[in-house]
Amino acid sequence: MKALIETRNTRSEQIFLVGVELKSRNGGWETDDSLDELAELAATAGGKVVGDGVQKMESPHAATFIGKGKADEFAAICRTQGVDTVIFDDELSPAQSRNLEKLFNCKVLDRTSLILDIFAQRARSREGKLQIELAQLQHLLPRLTRFWGHLSRQKGGIGMRGGEGETQLETDRRRVQDRIAKIRVELDVVRRQRLTQRQARQRNRWPLASIVGYTNAGKSTLLNRLTGADVLAENRLFATLDPTTRRLRLPSNQNVLLTDTVGFIRKLPHGLVEAFKATLEEVVKADLLLHIVDVSHPKAEEQIQSVDAVLKEIGADGKPTLMVFNKIDRLKGSPEKLARFLDRHPKGVAISAENGDGIDQLLAELGSQLRPAREFMELSVPQEKAGVIARLHEVGEIIERRYNGRTARFKARVPQHFHHEFEQFLVRHLQAV
Ligand SMILES: Nc1nc2c(ncn2[C@@H]2O[C@H](COP(=O)(O)OP(=O)(O)OP(=O)(O)O)[C@@H](O)[C@H]2O)c(=O)[nH]1
Ligand SMILES: [Mg+2]
């Protein structure tokens, strides 16, 4: 299948950034910090930022987001600077994008489409590529729909099918929809293959720990250090898109599976989170999250909050989480900064994934958090729950069974990550059997 969307090549494009300061928001992020991050994203995509502007306002304007006067003012600057692309720090509605494109007379993007572009440039695996294309097409479709609806109204009303209602846009829209349907089918196949792999892994009954964190926090560097994996780690946003899982043998001799996956960012487009939900299953299914934080970043605390927000969105909030404060080698001059984090998260571990400081402590903490002491369960299952009993035999190791009338009582060793399946039949946890 050929992709419908070609990845935009923003190399050497001259870029102008637009931020807004709304009275109503900015949870800890100043507009300037947010624009700095947007500039980094633009550079990551291969563009050259030649200027930026900020509009202060009560609330966005429906037609032009920043208001026509301000847009004209910025447009004049852009003309003198030879700007090819204007990027807004906030998501624009289809109508706003169209109106602004006319006013600026050049390409207008928002943060969402920029992030989508970067993901498209980065995607390597079949699944990653399909997921990102799906997110791009879904982002595009309402834009086509609005425009097409507008055209068809001119020709006599919405709801016309085929015949004289056929316009180029309608054809385009259908192509997009067809493509979306095809991608869904193909994704299904790819994901089923991955599921088979995971089931094979689950038979190993090793607990799964997932490394999560803001983009560029050092997730891949940590996976590489701990497992000798060879994942690309570099100083740019979204270096990793596809998850990598490796086995880690703890000093306690326990085996753990460790997964590194895509980084999070503030205002991560919802469609993208949706599209990557399957990839992020490793996070949702994990027994333990390692939330890794770049403590040398000036906005580290806000980044923690953004990561928590995405975790919530994918349904992984409330999971046992170990805070890992990374890049402490960069804090040599200001120990009070690290102390502040450890104050707030007393169970956190401070490390440098780069030079290995604190790694021993991290391994010890991992061992104790994933300690198998609670692996043993005493269960009471009604005989008619044949599925549950079969499942218990499949994933657990039965140490003792007693049939008592209509219920079966088991003492079994069940890996922690399957406990939730049997929680409702739990009599008690056993220390050891
Ligand atoms: N000084 C220092 N740099 C680090 C440390 N850990 C990682 N880095 C650097 O930080 C940058 C990002 O590291 P990655 O491991 O790629 O980060 P990531 O979280 O996987 O990032 P994405 O995959 O892009 O989301 C790289 O340049 C690393 O060399 C550390 O402990 N100290
Ligand atoms: Mg990475």
mmCIF file of C-alpha atoms in Angstrom, residues 59-269:
data_model
loop_
_atom_site.group_PDB
_atom_site.id
_atom_site.type_symbol
_atom_site.label_atom_id
_atom_site.label_comp_id
_atom_site.label_asym_id
_atom_site.label_seq_id
_atom_site.Cartn_x
_atom_site.Cartn_y
_atom_site.Cartn_z
ATOM 1 C CA SER A 59 -9.853 33.761 24.796
ATOM 2 C CA PRO A 60 -9.159 32.619 21.212
ATOM 3 C CA HIS A 61 -10.960 34.219 18.287
ATOM 4 C CA ALA A 62 -13.190 31.817 16.393
ATOM 5 C CA ALA A 63 -12.050 32.834 12.911
ATOM 6 C CA THR A 64 -8.343 33.623 13.245
ATOM 7 C CA PHE A 65 -7.387 32.396 16.725
ATOM 8 C CA ILE A 66 -5.200 35.424 17.494
ATOM 9 C CA GLY A 67 -7.503 38.073 15.988
ATOM 10 C CA LYS A 68 -7.221 39.647 12.566
ATOM 11 C CA GLY A 69 -5.238 42.708 13.644
ATOM 12 C CA LYS A 70 -2.469 40.653 15.249
ATOM 13 C CA ALA A 71 -2.462 38.193 12.368
ATOM 14 C CA ASP A 72 -1.930 41.048 9.872
ATOM 15 C CA GLU A 73 0.880 42.402 12.016
ATOM 16 C CA PHE A 74 2.645 39.012 12.160
ATOM 17 C CA ALA A 75 2.006 38.461 8.446
ATOM 18 C CA ALA A 76 3.879 41.664 7.639
ATOM 19 C CA ILE A 77 6.876 40.485 9.680
ATOM 20 C CA CYS A 78 6.764 37.127 7.946
ATOM 21 C CA ARG A 79 6.817 38.754 4.510
ATOM 22 C CA THR A 80 9.943 40.747 5.287
ATOM 23 C CA GLN A 81 11.657 37.655 6.726
ATOM 24 C CA GLY A 82 10.804 35.371 3.838
ATOM 25 C CA VAL A 83 8.935 32.931 6.072
ATOM 26 C CA ASP A 84 7.597 29.729 4.429
ATOM 27 C CA THR A 85 5.754 28.259 7.389
ATOM 28 C CA VAL A 86 3.989 29.693 10.423
ATOM 29 C CA ILE A 87 3.542 27.324 13.352
ATOM 30 C CA PHE A 88 0.998 27.934 16.099
ATOM 31 C CA ASP A 89 1.660 26.518 19.547
ATOM 32 C CA ASP A 90 -1.964 25.502 19.940
ATOM 33 C CA GLU A 91 -4.281 23.300 17.958
ATOM 34 C CA LEU A 92 -6.169 25.251 15.302
ATOM 35 C CA SER A 93 -9.622 24.405 14.049
ATOM 36 C CA PRO A 94 -9.950 23.589 10.337
ATOM 37 C CA ALA A 95 -11.562 27.001 9.705
ATOM 38 C CA GLN A 96 -8.840 28.849 11.606
ATOM 39 C CA SER A 97 -6.101 27.103 9.613
ATOM 40 C CA ARG A 98 -7.785 28.044 6.354
ATOM 41 C CA ASN A 99 -8.352 31.675 7.315
ATOM 42 C CA LEU A 100 -4.831 32.070 8.647
ATOM 43 C CA GLU A 101 -3.334 30.530 5.528
ATOM 44 C CA LYS A 102 -5.082 33.206 3.486
ATOM 45 C CA LEU A 103 -3.925 36.001 5.806
ATOM 46 C CA PHE A 104 -0.322 34.842 5.969
ATOM 47 C CA ASN A 105 -0.270 33.656 2.390
ATOM 48 C CA CYS A 106 1.929 30.726 3.346
ATOM 49 C CA LYS A 107 1.693 27.350 5.010
ATOM 50 C CA VAL A 108 0.177 27.415 8.500
ATOM 51 C CA LEU A 109 0.704 24.490 10.866
ATOM 52 C CA ASP A 110 -0.178 23.906 14.466
ATOM 53 C CA ARG A 111 1.660 22.015 17.193
ATOM 54 C CA THR A 112 -0.405 18.915 16.466
ATOM 55 C CA SER A 113 0.497 18.664 12.792
ATOM 56 C CA LEU A 114 4.138 19.421 13.585
ATOM 57 C CA ILE A 115 4.296 16.565 16.093
ATOM 58 C CA LEU A 116 2.512 14.326 13.595
ATOM 59 C CA ASP A 117 5.144 15.242 10.986
ATOM 60 C CA ILE A 118 8.005 14.409 13.319
ATOM 61 C CA PHE A 119 6.440 11.086 14.195
ATOM 62 C CA ALA A 120 5.994 10.352 10.498
ATOM 63 C CA GLN A 121 9.670 11.083 9.836
ATOM 64 C CA ARG A 122 10.699 8.871 12.750
ATOM 65 C CA ALA A 123 8.457 5.857 12.333
ATOM 66 C CA ARG A 124 10.449 2.749 11.445
ATOM 67 C CA SER A 125 8.349 -0.300 12.204
ATOM 68 C CA ARG A 126 5.385 -1.289 10.064
ATOM 69 C CA GLU A 127 3.070 -0.764 13.023
ATOM 70 C CA GLY A 128 4.574 2.616 13.850
ATOM 71 C CA LYS A 129 4.199 3.821 10.276
ATOM 72 C CA LEU A 130 0.611 2.656 10.032
ATOM 73 C CA GLN A 131 -0.305 4.195 13.386
ATOM 74 C CA ILE A 132 1.096 7.555 12.494
ATOM 75 C CA GLU A 133 -0.494 7.584 9.055
ATOM 76 C CA LEU A 134 -3.821 6.777 10.661
ATOM 77 C CA ALA A 135 -3.433 9.691 13.065
ATOM 78 C CA GLN A 136 -2.480 12.016 10.207
ATOM 79 C CA LEU A 137 -5.440 11.008 8.076
ATOM 80 C CA GLN A 138 -7.805 11.379 10.990
ATOM 81 C CA HIS A 139 -6.419 14.841 11.610
ATOM 82 C CA LEU A 140 -6.904 15.641 7.931
ATOM 83 C CA LEU A 141 -10.379 14.232 7.452
ATOM 84 C CA PRO A 142 -12.429 16.880 9.289
ATOM 85 C CA ARG A 143 -10.567 19.515 7.359
ATOM 86 C CA LEU A 144 -11.616 17.905 4.112
ATOM 87 C CA THR A 145 -15.133 17.346 5.399
ATOM 88 C CA ARG A 146 -15.693 20.952 6.286
ATOM 89 C CA PHE A 147 -14.432 22.171 2.975
ATOM 90 C CA TRP A 148 -16.361 19.588 1.029
ATOM 91 C CA GLY A 149 -19.519 20.346 2.989
ATOM 92 C CA HIS A 150 -19.067 23.970 2.131
ATOM 93 C CA LEU A 151 -18.725 23.232 -1.567
ATOM 94 C CA SER A 152 -21.620 20.867 -1.700
ATOM 95 C CA ARG A 153 -23.856 23.413 -0.002
ATOM 96 C CA GLN A 154 -23.152 25.779 -2.850
ATOM 97 C CA LYS A 155 -24.268 23.098 -5.231
ATOM 98 C CA GLY A 156 -27.532 22.389 -3.518
ATOM 99 C CA GLY A 157 -27.223 20.881 -0.102
ATOM 100 C CA ILE A 158 -25.502 18.299 2.001
ATOM 101 C CA GLY A 159 -26.429 14.693 1.498
ATOM 102 C CA MET A 160 -26.062 14.438 -2.251
ATOM 103 C CA ARG A 161 -24.513 11.182 -3.309
ATOM 104 C CA GLY A 162 -22.470 10.634 -6.460
ATOM 105 C CA GLY A 163 -23.714 12.103 -9.747
ATOM 106 C CA GLU A 164 -23.495 15.859 -9.985
ATOM 107 C CA GLY A 165 -22.435 16.005 -6.309
ATOM 108 C CA GLU A 166 -19.091 14.466 -7.217
ATOM 109 C CA THR A 167 -16.339 16.944 -6.615
ATOM 110 C CA GLN A 168 -12.637 16.465 -6.406
ATOM 111 C CA LEU A 169 -12.863 16.960 -2.665
ATOM 112 C CA GLU A 170 -15.508 14.357 -2.273
ATOM 113 C CA THR A 171 -13.308 11.946 -4.158
ATOM 114 C CA ASP A 172 -10.382 12.903 -1.952
ATOM 115 C CA ARG A 173 -12.442 12.380 1.122
ATOM 116 C CA ARG A 174 -13.488 8.953 -0.037
ATOM 117 C CA ARG A 175 -9.894 8.059 -0.766
ATOM 118 C CA VAL A 176 -8.938 9.125 2.730
ATOM 119 C CA GLN A 177 -11.712 7.051 4.222
ATOM 120 C CA ASP A 178 -10.792 4.021 2.122
ATOM 121 C CA ARG A 179 -7.221 4.367 3.173
ATOM 122 C CA ILE A 180 -8.215 4.643 6.841
ATOM 123 C CA ALA A 181 -10.240 1.449 6.528
ATOM 124 C CA LYS A 182 -7.319 -0.361 4.864
ATOM 125 C CA ILE A 183 -4.871 0.795 7.521
ATOM 126 C CA ARG A 184 -7.189 -0.445 10.251
ATOM 127 C CA VAL A 185 -7.283 -3.895 8.685
ATOM 128 C CA GLU A 186 -3.534 -4.022 8.251
ATOM 129 C CA LEU A 187 -2.895 -2.713 11.763
ATOM 130 C CA ASP A 188 -5.085 -5.461 13.055
ATOM 131 C CA VAL A 189 -2.902 -8.077 11.406
ATOM 132 C CA VAL A 190 0.350 -6.489 12.579
ATOM 133 C CA ARG A 191 -0.953 -6.172 16.122
ATOM 134 C CA ARG A 192 -2.114 -9.746 16.269
ATOM 135 C CA GLN A 193 1.421 -10.833 15.414
ATOM 136 C CA ARG A 194 2.782 -8.686 18.204
ATOM 137 C CA LEU A 195 0.212 -10.078 20.612
ATOM 138 C CA THR A 196 1.402 -13.594 19.836
ATOM 139 C CA GLN A 197 4.913 -12.517 20.669
ATOM 140 C CA ARG A 198 3.753 -11.043 23.930
ATOM 141 C CA GLN A 199 1.841 -14.150 24.887
ATOM 142 C CA ALA A 200 4.978 -16.149 24.294
ATOM 143 C CA ARG A 201 6.746 -13.784 26.653
ATOM 144 C CA GLN A 202 4.050 -14.003 29.269
ATOM 145 C CA ARG A 203 4.568 -17.728 29.456
ATOM 146 C CA ASN A 204 7.958 -16.866 30.849
ATOM 147 C CA ARG A 205 6.087 -15.301 33.731
ATOM 148 C CA TRP A 206 8.540 -12.521 34.155
ATOM 149 C CA PRO A 207 7.256 -9.258 35.542
ATOM 150 C CA LEU A 208 7.200 -6.333 33.170
ATOM 151 C CA ALA A 209 8.558 -2.899 33.996
ATOM 152 C CA SER A 210 7.979 -0.053 31.543
ATOM 153 C CA ILE A 211 10.156 3.013 31.275
ATOM 154 C CA VAL A 212 8.016 6.100 30.752
ATOM 155 C CA GLY A 213 8.860 9.777 30.741
ATOM 156 C CA TYR A 214 9.006 13.040 28.904
ATOM 157 C CA THR A 215 10.732 12.968 25.553
ATOM 158 C CA ASN A 216 14.529 13.278 25.836
ATOM 159 C CA ALA A 217 14.518 12.327 29.549
ATOM 160 C CA GLY A 218 16.957 9.467 28.939
ATOM 161 C CA LYS A 219 14.676 6.421 28.678
ATOM 162 C CA SER A 220 16.615 4.718 25.903
ATOM 163 C CA THR A 221 19.940 5.531 27.543
ATOM 164 C CA LEU A 222 18.692 3.812 30.695
ATOM 165 C CA LEU A 223 17.481 0.727 28.825
ATOM 166 C CA ASN A 224 20.831 0.516 27.071
ATOM 167 C CA ARG A 225 22.749 0.864 30.315
ATOM 168 C CA LEU A 226 20.699 -1.726 32.173
ATOM 169 C CA THR A 227 20.363 -4.362 29.489
ATOM 170 C CA GLY A 228 23.101 -3.651 26.983
ATOM 171 C CA ALA A 229 20.394 -3.025 24.396
ATOM 172 C CA ASP A 230 21.358 -1.017 21.375
ATOM 173 C CA VAL A 231 18.500 1.451 21.140
ATOM 174 C CA LEU A 232 19.201 4.766 19.471
ATOM 175 C CA ALA A 233 19.557 7.456 22.123
ATOM 176 C CA GLU A 234 20.205 10.986 21.017
ATOM 177 C CA ASN A 235 19.660 14.533 22.039
ATOM 178 C CA ARG A 236 16.530 15.192 20.032
ATOM 179 C CA LEU A 237 12.850 14.917 20.705
ATOM 180 C CA PHE A 238 11.107 11.648 19.892
ATOM 181 C CA ALA A 239 14.212 9.648 19.032
ATOM 182 C CA THR A 240 12.236 6.532 19.974
ATOM 183 C CA LEU A 241 8.835 5.610 18.590
ATOM 184 C CA ASP A 242 8.734 1.844 18.637
ATOM 185 C CA PRO A 243 8.854 -0.064 21.893
ATOM 186 C CA THR A 244 11.842 -2.273 22.648
ATOM 187 C CA THR A 245 11.724 -4.930 25.335
ATOM 188 C CA ARG A 246 14.760 -6.607 26.874
ATOM 189 C CA ARG A 247 15.304 -9.013 29.714
ATOM 190 C CA LEU A 248 17.078 -7.740 32.785
ATOM 191 C CA ARG A 249 18.486 -10.014 35.429
ATOM 192 C CA LEU A 250 18.431 -8.308 38.809
ATOM 193 C CA PRO A 251 21.164 -8.874 41.415
ATOM 194 C CA SER A 252 18.511 -10.887 43.310
ATOM 195 C CA ASN A 253 18.557 -13.279 40.325
ATOM 196 C CA GLN A 254 15.053 -12.339 39.421
ATOM 197 C CA ASN A 255 14.290 -11.771 35.746
ATOM 198 C CA VAL A 256 12.397 -8.680 34.699
ATOM 199 C CA LEU A 257 11.312 -7.522 31.268
ATOM 200 C CA LEU A 258 12.100 -3.898 30.667
ATOM 201 C CA THR A 259 10.408 -1.868 27.938
ATOM 202 C CA ASP A 260 11.437 1.458 26.476
ATOM 203 C CA THR A 261 8.826 3.282 24.481
ATOM 204 C CA VAL A 262 7.795 6.570 22.907
ATOM 205 C CA GLY A 263 8.292 9.676 25.021
ATOM 206 C CA PHE A 264 5.504 11.977 26.067
ATOM 207 C CA ILE A 265 5.194 15.702 25.571
ATOM 208 C CA ARG A 266 2.850 18.360 26.785
ATOM 209 C CA LYS A 267 -0.181 18.875 24.550
ATOM 210 C CA LEU A 268 0.429 15.488 22.958
ATOM 211 C CA PRO A 269 -2.288 15.360 20.300
#
